[in-house]
PDB file of C-alpha atoms in Angstrom:
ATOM      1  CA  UNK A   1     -77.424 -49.375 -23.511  1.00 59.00           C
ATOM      2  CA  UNK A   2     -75.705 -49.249 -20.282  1.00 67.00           C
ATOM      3  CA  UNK A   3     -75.446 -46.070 -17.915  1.00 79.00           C
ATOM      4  CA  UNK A   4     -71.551 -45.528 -17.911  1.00 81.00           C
ATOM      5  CA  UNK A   5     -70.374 -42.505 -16.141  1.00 86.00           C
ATOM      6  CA  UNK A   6     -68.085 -40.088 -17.612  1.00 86.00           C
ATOM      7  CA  UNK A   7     -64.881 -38.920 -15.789  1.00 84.00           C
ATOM      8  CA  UNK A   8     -63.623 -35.745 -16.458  1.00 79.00           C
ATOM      9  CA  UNK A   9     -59.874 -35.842 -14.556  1.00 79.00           C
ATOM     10  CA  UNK A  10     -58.651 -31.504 -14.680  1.00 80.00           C
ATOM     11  CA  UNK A  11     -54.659 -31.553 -13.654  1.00 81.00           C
ATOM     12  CA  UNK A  12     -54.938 -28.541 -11.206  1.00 88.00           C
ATOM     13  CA  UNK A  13     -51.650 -28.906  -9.610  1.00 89.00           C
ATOM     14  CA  UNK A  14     -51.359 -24.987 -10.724  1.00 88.00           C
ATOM     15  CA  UNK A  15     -54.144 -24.168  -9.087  1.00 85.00           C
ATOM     16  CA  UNK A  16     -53.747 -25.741  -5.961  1.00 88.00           C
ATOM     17  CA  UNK A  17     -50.129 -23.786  -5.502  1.00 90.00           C
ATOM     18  CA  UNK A  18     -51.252 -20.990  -5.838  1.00 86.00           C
ATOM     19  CA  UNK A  19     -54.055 -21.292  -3.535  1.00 86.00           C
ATOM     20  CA  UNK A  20     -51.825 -23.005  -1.227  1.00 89.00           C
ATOM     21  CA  UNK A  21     -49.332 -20.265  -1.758  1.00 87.00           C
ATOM     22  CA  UNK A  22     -52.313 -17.662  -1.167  1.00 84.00           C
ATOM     23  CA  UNK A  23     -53.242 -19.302   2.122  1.00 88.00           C
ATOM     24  CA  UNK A  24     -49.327 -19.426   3.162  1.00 87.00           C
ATOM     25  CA  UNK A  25     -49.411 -15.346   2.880  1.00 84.00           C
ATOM     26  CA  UNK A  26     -52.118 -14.980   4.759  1.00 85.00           C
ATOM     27  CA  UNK A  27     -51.163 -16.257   7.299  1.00 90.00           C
ATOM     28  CA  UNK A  28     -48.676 -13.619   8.035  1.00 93.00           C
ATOM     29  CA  UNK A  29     -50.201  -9.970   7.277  1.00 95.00           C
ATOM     30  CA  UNK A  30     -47.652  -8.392   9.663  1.00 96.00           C
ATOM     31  CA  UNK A  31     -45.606  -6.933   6.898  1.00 96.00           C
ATOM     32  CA  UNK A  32     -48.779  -6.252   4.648  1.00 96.00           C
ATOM     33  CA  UNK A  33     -49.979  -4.234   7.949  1.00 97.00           C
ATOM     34  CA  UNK A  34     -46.402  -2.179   8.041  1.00 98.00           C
ATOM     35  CA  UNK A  35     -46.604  -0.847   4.912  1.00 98.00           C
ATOM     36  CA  UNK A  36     -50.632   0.064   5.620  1.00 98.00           C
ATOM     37  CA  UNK A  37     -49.375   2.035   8.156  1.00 98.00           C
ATOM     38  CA  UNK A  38     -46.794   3.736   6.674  1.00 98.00           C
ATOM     39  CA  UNK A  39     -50.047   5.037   3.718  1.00 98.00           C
ATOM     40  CA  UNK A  40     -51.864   5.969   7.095  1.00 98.00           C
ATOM     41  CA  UNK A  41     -48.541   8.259   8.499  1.00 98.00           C
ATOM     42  CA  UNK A  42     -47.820   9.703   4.651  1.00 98.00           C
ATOM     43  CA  UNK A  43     -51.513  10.287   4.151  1.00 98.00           C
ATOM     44  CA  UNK A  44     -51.444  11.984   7.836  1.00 98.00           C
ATOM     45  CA  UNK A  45     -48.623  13.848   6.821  1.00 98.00           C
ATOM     46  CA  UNK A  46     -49.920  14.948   3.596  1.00 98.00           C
ATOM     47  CA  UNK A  47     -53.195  16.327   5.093  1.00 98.00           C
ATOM     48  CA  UNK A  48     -51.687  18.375   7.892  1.00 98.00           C
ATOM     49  CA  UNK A  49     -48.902  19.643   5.120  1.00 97.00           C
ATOM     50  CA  UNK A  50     -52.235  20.615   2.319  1.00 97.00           C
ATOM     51  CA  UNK A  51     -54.421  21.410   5.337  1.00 97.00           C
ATOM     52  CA  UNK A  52     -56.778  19.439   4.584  1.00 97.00           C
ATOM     53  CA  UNK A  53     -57.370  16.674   1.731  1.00 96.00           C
ATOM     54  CA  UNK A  54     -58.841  16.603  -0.588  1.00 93.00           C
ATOM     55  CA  UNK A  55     -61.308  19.037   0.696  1.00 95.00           C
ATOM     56  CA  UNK A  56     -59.404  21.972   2.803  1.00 97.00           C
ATOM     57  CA  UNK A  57     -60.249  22.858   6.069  1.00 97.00           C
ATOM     58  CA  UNK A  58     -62.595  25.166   7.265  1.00 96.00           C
ATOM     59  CA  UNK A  59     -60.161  28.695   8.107  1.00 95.00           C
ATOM     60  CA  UNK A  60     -59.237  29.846  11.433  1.00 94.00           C
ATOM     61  CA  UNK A  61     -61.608  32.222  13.005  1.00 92.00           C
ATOM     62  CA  UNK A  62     -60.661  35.704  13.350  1.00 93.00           C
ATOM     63  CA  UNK A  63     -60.660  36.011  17.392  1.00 91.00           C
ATOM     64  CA  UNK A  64     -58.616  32.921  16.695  1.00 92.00           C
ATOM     65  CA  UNK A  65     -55.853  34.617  14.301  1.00 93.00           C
ATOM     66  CA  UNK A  66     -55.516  37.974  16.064  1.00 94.00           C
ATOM     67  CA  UNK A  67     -54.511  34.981  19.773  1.00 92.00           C
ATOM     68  CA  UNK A  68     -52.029  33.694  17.558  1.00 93.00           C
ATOM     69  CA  UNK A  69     -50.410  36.461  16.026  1.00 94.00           C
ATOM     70  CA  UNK A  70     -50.750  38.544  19.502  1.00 94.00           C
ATOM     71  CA  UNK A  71     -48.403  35.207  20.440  1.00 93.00           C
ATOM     72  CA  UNK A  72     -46.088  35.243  17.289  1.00 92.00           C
ATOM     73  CA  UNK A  73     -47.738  32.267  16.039  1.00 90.00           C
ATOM     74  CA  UNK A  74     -49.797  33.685  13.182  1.00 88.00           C
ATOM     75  CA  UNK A  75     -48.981  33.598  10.113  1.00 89.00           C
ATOM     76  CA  UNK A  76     -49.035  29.907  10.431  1.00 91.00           C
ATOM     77  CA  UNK A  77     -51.125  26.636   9.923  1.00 94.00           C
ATOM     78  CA  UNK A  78     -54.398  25.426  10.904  1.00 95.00           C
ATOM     79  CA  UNK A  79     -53.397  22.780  14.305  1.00 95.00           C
ATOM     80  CA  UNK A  80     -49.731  23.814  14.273  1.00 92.00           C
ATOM     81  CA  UNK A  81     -48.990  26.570  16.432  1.00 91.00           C
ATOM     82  CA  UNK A  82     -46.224  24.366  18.038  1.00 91.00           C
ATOM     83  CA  UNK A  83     -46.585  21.281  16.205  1.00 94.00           C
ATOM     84  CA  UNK A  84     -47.351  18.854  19.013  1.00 97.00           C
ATOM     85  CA  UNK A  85     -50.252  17.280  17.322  1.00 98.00           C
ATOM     86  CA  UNK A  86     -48.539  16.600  14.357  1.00 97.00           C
ATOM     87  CA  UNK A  87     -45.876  14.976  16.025  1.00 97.00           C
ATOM     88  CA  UNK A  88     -47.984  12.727  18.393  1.00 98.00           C
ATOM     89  CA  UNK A  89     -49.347  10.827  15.584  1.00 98.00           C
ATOM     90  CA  UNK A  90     -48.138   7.395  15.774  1.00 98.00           C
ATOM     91  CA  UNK A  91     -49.067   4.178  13.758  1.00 98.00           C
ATOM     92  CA  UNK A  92     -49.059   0.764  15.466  1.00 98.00           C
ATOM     93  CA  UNK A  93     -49.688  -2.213  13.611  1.00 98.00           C
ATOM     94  CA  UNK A  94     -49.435  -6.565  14.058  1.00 97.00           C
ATOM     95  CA  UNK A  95     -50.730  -9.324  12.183  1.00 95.00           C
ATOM     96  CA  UNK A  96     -53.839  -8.601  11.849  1.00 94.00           C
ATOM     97  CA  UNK A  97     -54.029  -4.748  11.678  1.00 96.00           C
ATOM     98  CA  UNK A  98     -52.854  -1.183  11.078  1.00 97.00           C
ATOM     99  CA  UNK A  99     -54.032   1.680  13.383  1.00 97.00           C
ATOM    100  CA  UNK A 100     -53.091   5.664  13.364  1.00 98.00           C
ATOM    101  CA  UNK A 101     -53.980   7.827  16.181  1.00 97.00           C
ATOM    102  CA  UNK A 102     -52.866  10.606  18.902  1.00 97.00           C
ATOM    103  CA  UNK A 103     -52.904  10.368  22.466  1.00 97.00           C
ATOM    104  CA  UNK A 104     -53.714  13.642  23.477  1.00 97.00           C
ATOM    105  CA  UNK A 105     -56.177  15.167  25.033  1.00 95.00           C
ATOM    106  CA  UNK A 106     -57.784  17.710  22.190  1.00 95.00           C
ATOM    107  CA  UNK A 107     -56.804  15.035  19.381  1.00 97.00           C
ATOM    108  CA  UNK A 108     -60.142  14.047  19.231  1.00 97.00           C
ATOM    109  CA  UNK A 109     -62.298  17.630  18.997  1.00 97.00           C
ATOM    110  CA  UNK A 110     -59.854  18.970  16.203  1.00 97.00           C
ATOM    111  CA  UNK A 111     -60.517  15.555  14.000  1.00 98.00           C
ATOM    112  CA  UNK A 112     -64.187  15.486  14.897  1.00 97.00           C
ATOM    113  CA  UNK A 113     -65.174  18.964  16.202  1.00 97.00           C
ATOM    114  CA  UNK A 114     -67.565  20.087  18.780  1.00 97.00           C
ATOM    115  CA  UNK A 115     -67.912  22.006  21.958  1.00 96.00           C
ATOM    116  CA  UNK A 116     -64.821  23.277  23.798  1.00 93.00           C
ATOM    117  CA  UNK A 117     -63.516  25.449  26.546  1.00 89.00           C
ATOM    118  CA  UNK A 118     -65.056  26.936  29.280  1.00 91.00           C
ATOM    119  CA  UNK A 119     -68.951  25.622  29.779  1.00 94.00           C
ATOM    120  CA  UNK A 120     -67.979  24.210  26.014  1.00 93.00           C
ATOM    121  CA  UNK A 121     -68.532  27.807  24.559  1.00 93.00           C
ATOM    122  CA  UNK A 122     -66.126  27.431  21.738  1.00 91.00           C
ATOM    123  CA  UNK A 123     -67.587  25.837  18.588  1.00 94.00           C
ATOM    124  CA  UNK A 124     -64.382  23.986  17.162  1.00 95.00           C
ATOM    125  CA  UNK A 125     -65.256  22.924  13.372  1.00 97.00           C
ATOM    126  CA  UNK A 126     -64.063  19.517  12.297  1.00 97.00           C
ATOM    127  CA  UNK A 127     -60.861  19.576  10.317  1.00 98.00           C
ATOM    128  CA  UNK A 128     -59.747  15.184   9.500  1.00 97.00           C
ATOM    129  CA  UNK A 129     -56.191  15.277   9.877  1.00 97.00           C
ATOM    130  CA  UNK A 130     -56.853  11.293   9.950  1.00 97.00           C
ATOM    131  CA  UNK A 131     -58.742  10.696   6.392  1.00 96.00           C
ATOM    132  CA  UNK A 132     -57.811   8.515   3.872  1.00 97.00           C
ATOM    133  CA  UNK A 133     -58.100   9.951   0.257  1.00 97.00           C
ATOM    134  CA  UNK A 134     -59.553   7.954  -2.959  1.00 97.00           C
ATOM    135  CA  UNK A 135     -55.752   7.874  -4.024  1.00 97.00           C
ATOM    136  CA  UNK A 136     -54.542   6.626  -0.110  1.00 97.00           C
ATOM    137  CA  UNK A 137     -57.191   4.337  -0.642  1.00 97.00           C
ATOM    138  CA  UNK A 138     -56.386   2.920  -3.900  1.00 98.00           C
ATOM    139  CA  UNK A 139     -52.782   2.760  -2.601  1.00 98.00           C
ATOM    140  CA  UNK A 140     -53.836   0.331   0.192  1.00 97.00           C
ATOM    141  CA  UNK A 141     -55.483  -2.104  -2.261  1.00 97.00           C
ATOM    142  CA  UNK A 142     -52.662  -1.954  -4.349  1.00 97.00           C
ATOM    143  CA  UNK A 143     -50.435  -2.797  -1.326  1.00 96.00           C
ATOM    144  CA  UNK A 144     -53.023  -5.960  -0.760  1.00 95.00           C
ATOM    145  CA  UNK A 145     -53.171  -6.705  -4.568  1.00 93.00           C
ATOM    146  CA  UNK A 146     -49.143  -6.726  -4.369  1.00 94.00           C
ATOM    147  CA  UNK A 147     -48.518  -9.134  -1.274  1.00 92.00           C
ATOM    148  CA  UNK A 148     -51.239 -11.489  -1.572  1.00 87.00           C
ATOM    149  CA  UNK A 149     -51.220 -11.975  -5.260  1.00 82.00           C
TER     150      UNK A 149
END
């Protein structure tokens, strides 16, 4: 009995489009990176709005209130006396990614917290103005899922 191979011949053409198509979108995320932005500024948005997501931030102390109020800023949110850190968040994004950030100078102690002020006396908690939620997350994959596929 002789040793005949057996071909198996699949017609993939579908396949191979879509894969090609696939490969075609990838190559330009830019507008997949636009609209991951624009979850990062809502998101933003949303926490400074809720003050905090989903878990709130940690409450102004009271030395802190009775400076506000004394300045006609209190009653009033946690980081907006006059808004300016709200409003310096900007997004940036190109072909390969989506950013969210502020450029100024206490930015980075209200998002993270730490020492502050003179000799860093001032214990600032953290309160994330820049976190992504399960539900900001889930809306990113979904944006993926929707461009790619």
């Amino acid at each position: 009995m002789a040793n005949n191979p057996i071909e198996i011949k699949i017609d993939n053409k579908e396949v191979t489009q879509k894969l090609l198509e696939l490969a075609r979108r990838g190559e330009n995320l830019r507008p997949l990176m636009k609209n991951i932005a624009g979850i990062f500024a809502y998101s933003t948005e949303e926490n400074f709005a809720n003050e905090g997501r989903p878990d709130k931030w940690l409450d102004l102390s009271e030395k802190t209130k009775k400076q506000r109020k004394k300045s006609g800023h209190w009653p009033g949110q946690i980081l907006q006396v006059e808004g300016r850190l709200a409003a310096s968040i900007t997004t940036a994004y190109d072909n390969e990614s989506a950013v969210i950030g502020s450029n100024l100078d206490y930015a980075a102690i209200h998002q993270l917290g730490g020492q502050a002020g003179k000799n860093k006396s001032v214990s600032i908690p953290a309160r994330p103005y820049l976190k992504l939620t399960t539900d900001d997350m889930e809306d990113i994959i979904g944006c993926i899922d929707k461009y790619l596929f």
